Short mmCIF file of C-alpha atoms in Angstrom, two decimals:
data_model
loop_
_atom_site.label_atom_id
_atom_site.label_comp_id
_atom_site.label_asym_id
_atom_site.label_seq_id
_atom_site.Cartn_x
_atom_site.Cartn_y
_atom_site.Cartn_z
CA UNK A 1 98.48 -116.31 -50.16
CA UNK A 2 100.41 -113.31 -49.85
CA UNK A 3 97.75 -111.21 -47.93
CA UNK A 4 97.61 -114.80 -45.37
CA UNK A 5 101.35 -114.04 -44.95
CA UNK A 6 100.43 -110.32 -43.84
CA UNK A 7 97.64 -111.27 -41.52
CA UNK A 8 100.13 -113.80 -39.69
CA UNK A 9 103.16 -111.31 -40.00
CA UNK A 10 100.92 -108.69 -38.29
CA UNK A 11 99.71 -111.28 -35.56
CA UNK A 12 103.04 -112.28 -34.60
CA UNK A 13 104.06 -108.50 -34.37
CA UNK A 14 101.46 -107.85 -32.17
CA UNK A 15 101.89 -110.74 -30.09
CA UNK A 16 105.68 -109.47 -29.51
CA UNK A 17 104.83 -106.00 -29.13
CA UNK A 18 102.44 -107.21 -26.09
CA UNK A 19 104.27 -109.85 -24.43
CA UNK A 20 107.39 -107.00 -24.63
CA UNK A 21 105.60 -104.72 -23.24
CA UNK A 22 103.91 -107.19 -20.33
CA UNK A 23 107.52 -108.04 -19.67
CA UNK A 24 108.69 -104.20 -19.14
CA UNK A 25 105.69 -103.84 -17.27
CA UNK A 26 106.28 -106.44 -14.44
CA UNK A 27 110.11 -105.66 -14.23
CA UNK A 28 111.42 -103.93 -11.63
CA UNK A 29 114.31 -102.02 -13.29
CA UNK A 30 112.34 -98.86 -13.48
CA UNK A 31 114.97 -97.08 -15.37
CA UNK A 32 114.40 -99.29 -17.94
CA UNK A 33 110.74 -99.30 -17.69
CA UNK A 34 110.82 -95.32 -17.69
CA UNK A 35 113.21 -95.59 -21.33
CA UNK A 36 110.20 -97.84 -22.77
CA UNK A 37 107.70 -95.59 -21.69
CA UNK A 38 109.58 -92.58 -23.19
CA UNK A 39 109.99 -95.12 -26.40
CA UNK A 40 106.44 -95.78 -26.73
CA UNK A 41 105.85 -91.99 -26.41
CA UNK A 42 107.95 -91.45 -29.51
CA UNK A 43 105.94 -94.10 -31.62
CA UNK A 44 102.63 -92.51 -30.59
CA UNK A 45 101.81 -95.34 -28.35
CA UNK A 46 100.40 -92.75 -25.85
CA UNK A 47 97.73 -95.04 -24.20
CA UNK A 48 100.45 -97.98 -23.62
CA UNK A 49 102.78 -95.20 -22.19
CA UNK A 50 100.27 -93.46 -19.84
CA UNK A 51 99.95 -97.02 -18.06
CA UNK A 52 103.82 -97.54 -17.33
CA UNK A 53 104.14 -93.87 -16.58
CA UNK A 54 101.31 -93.85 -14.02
CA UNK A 55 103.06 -97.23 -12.90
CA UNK A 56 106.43 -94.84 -12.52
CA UNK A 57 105.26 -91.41 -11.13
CA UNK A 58 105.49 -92.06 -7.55
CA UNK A 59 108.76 -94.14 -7.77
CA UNK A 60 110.57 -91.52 -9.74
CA UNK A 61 109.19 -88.44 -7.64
CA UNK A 62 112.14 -86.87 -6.32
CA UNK A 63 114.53 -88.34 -8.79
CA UNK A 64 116.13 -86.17 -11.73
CA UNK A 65 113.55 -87.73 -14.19
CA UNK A 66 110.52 -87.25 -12.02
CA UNK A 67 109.06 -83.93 -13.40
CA UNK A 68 109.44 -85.08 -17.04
CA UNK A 69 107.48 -88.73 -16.02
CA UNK A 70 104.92 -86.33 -14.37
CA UNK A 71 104.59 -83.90 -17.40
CA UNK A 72 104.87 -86.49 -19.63
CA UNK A 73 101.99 -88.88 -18.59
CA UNK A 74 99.86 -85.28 -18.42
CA UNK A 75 100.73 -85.08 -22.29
CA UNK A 76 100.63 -89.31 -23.23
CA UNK A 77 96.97 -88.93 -20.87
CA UNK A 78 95.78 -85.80 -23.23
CA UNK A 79 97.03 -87.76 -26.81
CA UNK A 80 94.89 -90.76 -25.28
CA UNK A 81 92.37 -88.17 -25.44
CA UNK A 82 91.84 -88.66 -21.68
CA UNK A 83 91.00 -85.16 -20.89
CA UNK A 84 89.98 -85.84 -17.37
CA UNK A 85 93.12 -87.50 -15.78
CA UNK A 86 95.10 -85.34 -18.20
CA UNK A 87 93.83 -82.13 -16.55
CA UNK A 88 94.37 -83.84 -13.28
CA UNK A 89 98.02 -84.78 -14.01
CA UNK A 90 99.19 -80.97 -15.59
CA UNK A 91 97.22 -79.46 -12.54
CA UNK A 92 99.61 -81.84 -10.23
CA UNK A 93 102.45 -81.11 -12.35
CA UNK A 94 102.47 -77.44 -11.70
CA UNK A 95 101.55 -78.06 -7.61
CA UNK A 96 104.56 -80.29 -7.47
CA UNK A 97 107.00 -78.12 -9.70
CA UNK A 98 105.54 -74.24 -10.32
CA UNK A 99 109.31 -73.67 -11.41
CA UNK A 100 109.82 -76.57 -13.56
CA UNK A 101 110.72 -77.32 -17.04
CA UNK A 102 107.60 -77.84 -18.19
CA UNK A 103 105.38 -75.36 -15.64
CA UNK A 104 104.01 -72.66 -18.35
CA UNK A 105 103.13 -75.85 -20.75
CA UNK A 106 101.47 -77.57 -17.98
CA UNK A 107 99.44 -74.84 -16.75
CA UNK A 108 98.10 -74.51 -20.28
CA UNK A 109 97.32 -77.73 -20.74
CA UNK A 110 95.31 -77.65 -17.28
CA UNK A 111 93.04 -75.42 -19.37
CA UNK A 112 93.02 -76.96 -22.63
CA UNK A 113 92.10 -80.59 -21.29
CA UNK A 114 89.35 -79.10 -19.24
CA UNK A 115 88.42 -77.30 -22.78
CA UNK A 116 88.32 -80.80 -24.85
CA UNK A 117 86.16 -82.02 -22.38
CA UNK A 118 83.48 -78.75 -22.23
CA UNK A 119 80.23 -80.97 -23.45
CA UNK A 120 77.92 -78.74 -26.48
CA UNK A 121 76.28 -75.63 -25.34
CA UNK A 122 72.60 -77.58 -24.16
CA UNK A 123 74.31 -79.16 -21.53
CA UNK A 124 75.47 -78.27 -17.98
CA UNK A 125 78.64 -76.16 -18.63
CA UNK A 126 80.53 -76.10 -15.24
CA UNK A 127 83.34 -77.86 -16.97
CA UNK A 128 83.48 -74.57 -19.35
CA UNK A 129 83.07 -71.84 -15.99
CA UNK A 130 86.51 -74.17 -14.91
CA UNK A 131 88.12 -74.22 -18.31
CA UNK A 132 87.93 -70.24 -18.87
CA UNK A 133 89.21 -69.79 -15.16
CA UNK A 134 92.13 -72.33 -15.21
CA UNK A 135 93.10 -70.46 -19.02
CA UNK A 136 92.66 -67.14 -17.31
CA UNK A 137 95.20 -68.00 -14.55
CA UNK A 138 97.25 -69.60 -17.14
CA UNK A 139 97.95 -65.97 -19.30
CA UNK A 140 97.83 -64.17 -15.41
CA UNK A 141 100.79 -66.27 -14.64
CA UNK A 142 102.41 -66.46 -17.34
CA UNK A 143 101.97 -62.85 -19.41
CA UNK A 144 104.17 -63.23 -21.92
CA UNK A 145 103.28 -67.03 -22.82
CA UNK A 146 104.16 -68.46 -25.85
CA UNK A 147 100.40 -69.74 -26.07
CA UNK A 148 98.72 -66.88 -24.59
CA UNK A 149 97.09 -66.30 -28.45
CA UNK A 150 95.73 -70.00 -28.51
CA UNK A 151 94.67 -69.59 -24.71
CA UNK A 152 92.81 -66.32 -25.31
CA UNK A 153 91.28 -67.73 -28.80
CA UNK A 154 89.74 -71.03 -26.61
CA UNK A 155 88.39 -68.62 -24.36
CA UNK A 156 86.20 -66.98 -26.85
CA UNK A 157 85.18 -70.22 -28.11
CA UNK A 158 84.11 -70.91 -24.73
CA UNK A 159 82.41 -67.64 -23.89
CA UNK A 160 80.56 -68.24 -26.91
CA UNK A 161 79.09 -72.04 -25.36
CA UNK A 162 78.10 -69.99 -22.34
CA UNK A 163 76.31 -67.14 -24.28
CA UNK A 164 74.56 -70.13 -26.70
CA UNK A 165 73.67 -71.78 -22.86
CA UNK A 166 72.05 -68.48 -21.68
CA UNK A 167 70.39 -68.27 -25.20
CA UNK A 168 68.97 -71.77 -25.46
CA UNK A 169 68.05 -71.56 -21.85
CA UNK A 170 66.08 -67.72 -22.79
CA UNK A 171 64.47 -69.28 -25.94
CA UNK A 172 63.07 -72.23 -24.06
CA UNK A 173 61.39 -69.88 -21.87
CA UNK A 174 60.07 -68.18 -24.59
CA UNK A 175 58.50 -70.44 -26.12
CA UNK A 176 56.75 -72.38 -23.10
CA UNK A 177 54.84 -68.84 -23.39
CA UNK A 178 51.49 -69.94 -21.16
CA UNK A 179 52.43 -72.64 -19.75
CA UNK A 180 52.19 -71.85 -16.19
CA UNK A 181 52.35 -75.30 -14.75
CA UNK A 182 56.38 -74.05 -15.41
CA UNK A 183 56.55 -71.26 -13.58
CA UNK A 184 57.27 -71.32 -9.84
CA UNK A 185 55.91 -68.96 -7.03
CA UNK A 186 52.95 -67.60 -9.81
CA UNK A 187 55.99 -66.32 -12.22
CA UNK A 188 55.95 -65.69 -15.90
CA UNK A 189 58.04 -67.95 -18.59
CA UNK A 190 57.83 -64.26 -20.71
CA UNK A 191 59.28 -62.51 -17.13
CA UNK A 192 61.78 -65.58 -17.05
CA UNK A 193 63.09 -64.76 -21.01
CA UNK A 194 63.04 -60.94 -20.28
CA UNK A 195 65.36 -61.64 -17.34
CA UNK A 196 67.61 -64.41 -18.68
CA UNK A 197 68.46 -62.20 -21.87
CA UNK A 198 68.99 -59.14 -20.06
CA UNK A 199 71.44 -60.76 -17.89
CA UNK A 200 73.04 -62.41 -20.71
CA UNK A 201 73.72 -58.87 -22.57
CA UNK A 202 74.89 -57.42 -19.29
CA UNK A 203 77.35 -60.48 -18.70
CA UNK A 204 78.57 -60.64 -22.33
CA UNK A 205 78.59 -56.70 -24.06
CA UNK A 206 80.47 -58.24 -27.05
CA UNK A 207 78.56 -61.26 -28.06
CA UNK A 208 77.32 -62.07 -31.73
CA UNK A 209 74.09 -63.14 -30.26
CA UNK A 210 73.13 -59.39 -28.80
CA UNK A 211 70.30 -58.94 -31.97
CA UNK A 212 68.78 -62.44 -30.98
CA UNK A 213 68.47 -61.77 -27.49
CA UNK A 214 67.45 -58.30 -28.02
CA UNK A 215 64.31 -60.22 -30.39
CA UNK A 216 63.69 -62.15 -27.53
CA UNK A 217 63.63 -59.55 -25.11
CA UNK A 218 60.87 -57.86 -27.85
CA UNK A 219 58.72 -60.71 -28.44
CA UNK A 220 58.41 -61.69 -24.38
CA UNK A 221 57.73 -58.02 -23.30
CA UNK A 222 54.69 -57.86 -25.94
CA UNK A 223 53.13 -61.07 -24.88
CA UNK A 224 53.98 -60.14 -21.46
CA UNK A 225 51.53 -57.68 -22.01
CA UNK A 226 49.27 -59.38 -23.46
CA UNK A 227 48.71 -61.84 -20.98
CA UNK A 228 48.58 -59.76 -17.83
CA UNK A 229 45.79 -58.14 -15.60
CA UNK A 230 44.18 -55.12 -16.18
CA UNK A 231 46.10 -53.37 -13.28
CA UNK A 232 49.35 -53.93 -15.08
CA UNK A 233 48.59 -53.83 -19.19
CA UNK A 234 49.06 -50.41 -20.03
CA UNK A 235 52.60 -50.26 -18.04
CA UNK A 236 53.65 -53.17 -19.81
CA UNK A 237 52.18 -52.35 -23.40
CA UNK A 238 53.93 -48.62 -22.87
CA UNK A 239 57.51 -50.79 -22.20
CA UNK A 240 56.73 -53.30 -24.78
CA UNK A 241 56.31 -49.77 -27.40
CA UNK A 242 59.35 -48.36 -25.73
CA UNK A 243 61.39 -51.96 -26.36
CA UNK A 244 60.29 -52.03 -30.25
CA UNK A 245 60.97 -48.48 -30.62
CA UNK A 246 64.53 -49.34 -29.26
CA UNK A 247 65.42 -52.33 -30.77
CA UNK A 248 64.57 -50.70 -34.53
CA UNK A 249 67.13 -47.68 -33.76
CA UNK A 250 69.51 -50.08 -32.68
CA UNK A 251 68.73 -53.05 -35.50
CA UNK A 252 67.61 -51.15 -38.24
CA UNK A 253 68.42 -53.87 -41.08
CA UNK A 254 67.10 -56.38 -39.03
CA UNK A 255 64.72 -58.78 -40.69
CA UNK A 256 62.44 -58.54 -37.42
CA UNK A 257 62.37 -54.75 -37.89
CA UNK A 258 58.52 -55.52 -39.11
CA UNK A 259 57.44 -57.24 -36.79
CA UNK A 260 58.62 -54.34 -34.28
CA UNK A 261 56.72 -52.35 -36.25
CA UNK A 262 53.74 -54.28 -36.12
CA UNK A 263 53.96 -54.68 -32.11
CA UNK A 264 54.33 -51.20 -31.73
CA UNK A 265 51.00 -50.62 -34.30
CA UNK A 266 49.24 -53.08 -31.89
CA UNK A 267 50.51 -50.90 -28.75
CA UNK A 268 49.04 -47.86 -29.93
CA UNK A 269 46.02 -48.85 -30.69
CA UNK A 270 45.31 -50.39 -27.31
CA UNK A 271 47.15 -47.43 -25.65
CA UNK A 272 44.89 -44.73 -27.19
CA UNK A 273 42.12 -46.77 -25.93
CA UNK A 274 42.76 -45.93 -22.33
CA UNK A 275 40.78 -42.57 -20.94
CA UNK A 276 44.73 -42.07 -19.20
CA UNK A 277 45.80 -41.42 -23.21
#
């Protein structure tokens, strides 16, 4: 009986809590709309918020409340976990008031709703490319932020979903090996991984990942050699040599440290083979 009387109790509050807030929506004192809104804020009722603020922004703009609606819906919009239209709002926030209140917090947030919305490392990654721009600008503008630590933390979280990208996208390469029905203009997947890693090193010196694109890099330029004409093997088996020989002085602990050494036994023996030897 007593959990009946909850159930009803809680479907009578809800009931008034709509048809209240139904009522403040259709009213036209937007003063008191705008005090609900900034109620429901309080209570965490971000979604129910973002709606009446979006319903308020362009009647309050120019009014003394009409850069705290703006920044406000921005921050009810990101709680909602509506990263899209929350990056939108800060973004118009800072056009319409670069000297506001609220201008340093809304260019962060530009960045940081762009970075809640960065999709895992497999997929297409312009969103991250925008995020690590918008945070960049951010700390550029804005030096001595209060957030710059947070900002510049993000960014090597999302440096590290573009290195993972360039990795993935090197390893698939790799291991499509042969299959030339890939490759376009009579290219190599093995030329393909050789390339992407080596760009990826270039582009990021200080990634965690340098020792397994450095094994990739190995591994393609050895069946690189394998698989090509006679007109290019030995050139390729010499670099392949070269590559092992570089990647133990550089990884000496490494657990693929044998299998250099194993390429490199395999080099030599086809190297010594040639009358050039």
């Amino acid at each position: 009986m007593k959990k009946l009387l909850v159930i009803i109790s809680s479907v009578c509050l809800l009931s008034g809590c709509a048809s209240e807030f139904n009522s403040m929506f259709k009213t036209s004192d937007n003063n008191l709309k705008y005090e609900y809104s900034k109620q429901l804020f309080a209570e965490g009722k971000f979604s129910r918020a973002a709606v009446l603020l979006t319903d308020l922004i362009n009647v309050l703009k120019g009014t003394e409340n009409g850069q705290e609606c703006l920044y406000m819906l921005g921050m009810a919009q990101y709680n909602s976990k509506d990263y899209e239209s929350a990056s939108y709002t800060f973004k118009k926030y800072y056009q319409s008031y670069p000297r506001g209140l609220y201008a340093e917090n809304a260019k962060f947030y530009v960045g940081k709703s762009l970075y809640m919305g960065t999709p895992e490392p497999r997929l297409d990654q312009t969103q991250t490319v925008n995020s690590i721009a918008a945070l960049q600008e951010y700390m550029d503008l804005f030096p001595d932020a209060q957030r710059k630590d947070e900002a510049q933390k993000i960014m090597f979280e999302l440096q590290d979903k573009l290195v993972k990208k360039e990795f993935y996208s090197a390893r698939l390469y790799y291991n499509l090996g042969t299959y030339f029905s890939n490759c376009l203009f009579g290219g190599s997947n093995y030329e393909a991984c050789i390339i992407t890693a080596q760009n990826a090193l270039k582009d990021y010196p200080y990634s965690s990942m340098r020792e397994e694109f450095s094994v990739l890099i190995m591994k393609s330029k050895f069946e690189l050699a394998q698989q090509s004409t006679e007109s290019k093997k030995l050139d390729r088996y010499r670099d392949a040599e070269d590559e092992c020989y570089g990647f133990i002085n550089q990884y000496p602990d490494s657990k693929e440290v044998t299998t250099a050494e194993k390429y490199i036994e395999r080099c030599k023996k086809i190297l010594s083979k040639s009358p050039l030897m």
